[in-house]
Short mmCIF file of C-alpha atoms in Angstrom, two decimals:
data_model
loop_
_atom_site.label_atom_id
_atom_site.label_comp_id
_atom_site.label_asym_id
_atom_site.label_seq_id
_atom_site.Cartn_x
_atom_site.Cartn_y
_atom_site.Cartn_z
CA UNK A 22 -9.38 -6.96 12.11
CA UNK A 23 -7.31 -4.75 9.84
CA UNK A 24 -10.16 -2.28 9.33
CA UNK A 25 -10.19 -2.69 5.55
CA UNK A 26 -13.50 -4.30 4.67
CA UNK A 27 -15.79 -1.28 4.70
CA UNK A 28 -13.24 1.02 3.04
CA UNK A 29 -13.64 2.39 -0.49
CA UNK A 30 -9.90 1.95 -1.12
CA UNK A 31 -9.97 -1.78 -0.35
CA UNK A 32 -10.18 -3.90 -3.51
CA UNK A 33 -11.14 -7.27 -2.04
CA UNK A 34 -11.27 -9.30 -5.24
CA UNK A 35 -8.42 -7.60 -7.04
CA UNK A 36 -5.16 -9.28 -8.07
CA UNK A 37 -1.85 -7.58 -8.77
CA UNK A 38 -2.41 -7.14 -12.51
CA UNK A 39 -5.93 -5.72 -12.08
CA UNK A 40 -4.64 -3.28 -9.45
CA UNK A 41 -1.75 -2.13 -11.61
CA UNK A 42 -3.98 -1.72 -14.67
CA UNK A 43 -6.49 0.36 -12.69
CA UNK A 44 -3.73 2.64 -11.38
CA UNK A 45 -2.17 3.10 -14.83
CA UNK A 46 -5.60 4.09 -16.13
CA UNK A 47 -6.00 6.65 -13.32
CA UNK A 48 -2.61 8.12 -14.29
CA UNK A 49 -2.57 10.43 -11.25
CA UNK A 50 0.35 10.69 -8.83
CA UNK A 51 -0.76 9.55 -5.41
CA UNK A 52 -3.46 7.19 -6.71
CA UNK A 53 -3.72 4.12 -4.52
CA UNK A 54 -5.66 1.10 -3.35
CA UNK A 55 -5.13 -1.77 -0.93
CA UNK A 56 -5.48 -5.36 -2.11
CA UNK A 57 -4.99 -8.81 -0.63
CA UNK A 58 -1.41 -9.97 -1.11
CA UNK A 59 -0.80 -12.54 -3.81
CA UNK A 60 0.89 -15.07 -1.54
CA UNK A 61 -1.17 -16.68 1.20
CA UNK A 62 1.07 -15.45 3.98
CA UNK A 63 -0.53 -14.37 7.24
CA UNK A 64 2.53 -12.22 8.02
CA UNK A 65 1.92 -10.18 4.88
CA UNK A 66 -1.84 -10.13 4.37
CA UNK A 67 -2.21 -6.98 2.24
CA UNK A 68 -0.41 -4.87 -0.33
CA UNK A 69 -0.60 -1.10 -0.70
CA UNK A 70 -0.49 -0.26 -4.42
CA UNK A 71 0.57 3.31 -5.26
CA UNK A 72 0.96 5.15 -8.57
CA UNK A 73 3.67 7.81 -8.83
CA UNK A 74 5.69 9.26 -11.70
CA UNK A 75 4.24 6.83 -14.30
CA UNK A 76 5.12 3.82 -12.12
CA UNK A 77 3.19 1.46 -9.88
CA UNK A 78 4.64 0.45 -6.52
CA UNK A 79 3.43 -2.66 -4.68
CA UNK A 80 4.28 -2.17 -1.00
CA UNK A 81 3.76 -5.14 1.31
CA UNK A 82 1.76 -4.54 4.47
CA UNK A 83 3.15 -6.78 7.20
CA UNK A 84 1.27 -8.08 10.20
CA UNK A 85 3.46 -8.17 13.31
CA UNK A 86 2.23 -11.06 15.40
CA UNK A 87 3.99 -10.05 18.63
CA UNK A 88 2.34 -6.63 18.84
CA UNK A 89 -0.71 -7.36 16.62
CA UNK A 90 0.16 -4.30 14.53
CA UNK A 91 0.84 -3.51 10.87
CA UNK A 92 3.85 -1.98 9.13
CA UNK A 93 4.88 -1.23 5.55
CA UNK A 94 7.64 -2.88 3.55
CA UNK A 95 10.57 -4.84 4.93
CA UNK A 96 11.20 -4.84 8.65
CA UNK A 97 13.51 -2.05 9.74
CA UNK A 98 14.54 -0.56 13.05
CA UNK A 99 12.47 2.41 14.17
CA UNK A 100 9.72 1.63 11.69
CA UNK A 101 6.23 3.08 12.11
CA UNK A 102 3.67 0.58 13.34
CA UNK A 103 -0.09 0.93 13.17
CA UNK A 104 -3.02 -0.78 14.85
CA UNK A 105 -4.87 -1.24 11.55
CA UNK A 106 -4.36 -0.99 7.81
CA UNK A 107 -6.87 1.88 7.86
CA UNK A 108 -4.50 3.83 10.13
CA UNK A 109 -1.65 3.34 7.66
CA UNK A 110 -3.79 4.78 4.85
CA UNK A 111 -5.05 7.68 6.99
CA UNK A 112 -1.49 8.48 8.11
CA UNK A 113 -0.14 8.56 4.56
CA UNK A 114 -3.00 10.72 3.35
CA UNK A 115 -1.48 13.36 5.67
CA UNK A 116 2.25 12.53 5.57
CA UNK A 117 4.33 11.48 2.60
CA UNK A 118 5.09 7.84 1.94
CA UNK A 119 8.61 7.03 0.77
CA UNK A 120 8.63 4.99 -2.44
CA UNK A 121 11.81 3.01 -3.06
CA UNK A 122 12.58 1.81 -6.56
CA UNK A 123 14.93 -1.11 -5.99
CA UNK A 124 15.71 -1.51 -9.71
CA UNK A 125 16.92 2.05 -10.27
CA UNK A 126 17.88 2.61 -6.63
CA UNK A 127 15.89 5.84 -6.43
CA UNK A 128 13.61 7.27 -3.76
CA UNK A 129 10.47 9.29 -4.28
CA UNK A 130 7.68 10.25 -1.96
CA UNK A 131 4.00 11.04 -2.30
CA UNK A 132 0.89 11.24 -0.19
CA UNK A 133 -2.03 8.90 -0.80
CA UNK A 134 -4.36 11.27 -2.65
CA UNK A 135 -6.67 9.52 -5.09
CA UNK A 136 -8.63 6.39 -4.24
CA UNK A 137 -8.84 4.07 -7.23
CA UNK A 138 -11.76 1.68 -7.51
CA UNK A 139 -11.35 -1.48 -9.50
CA UNK A 140 -14.42 -2.28 -11.53
#
């Protein structure tokens, strides 16, 4: 269990567009929520959606079968792994999360500060 179901930041019935709209409405750097990923892929069950600098980032949360842990984004050496999605959120409420804009090839970082609820 990823530890998401009782969390206020988990938007169970939310799709990508709803999540992005909610974050644009919040208009606060560090606003975030976690949603189910659009594709039905067990290796990437959730997406962390973060608002920063007038942009919305959709960051895949991967499930690593071999260790039964979770990690953010594409697989990379030395990546941080967590036992639950809740631990990822708690960690990045304390330490900055690197946001990579692949279109403009820029890097930003922010902490997860404002929980956005999708109504």
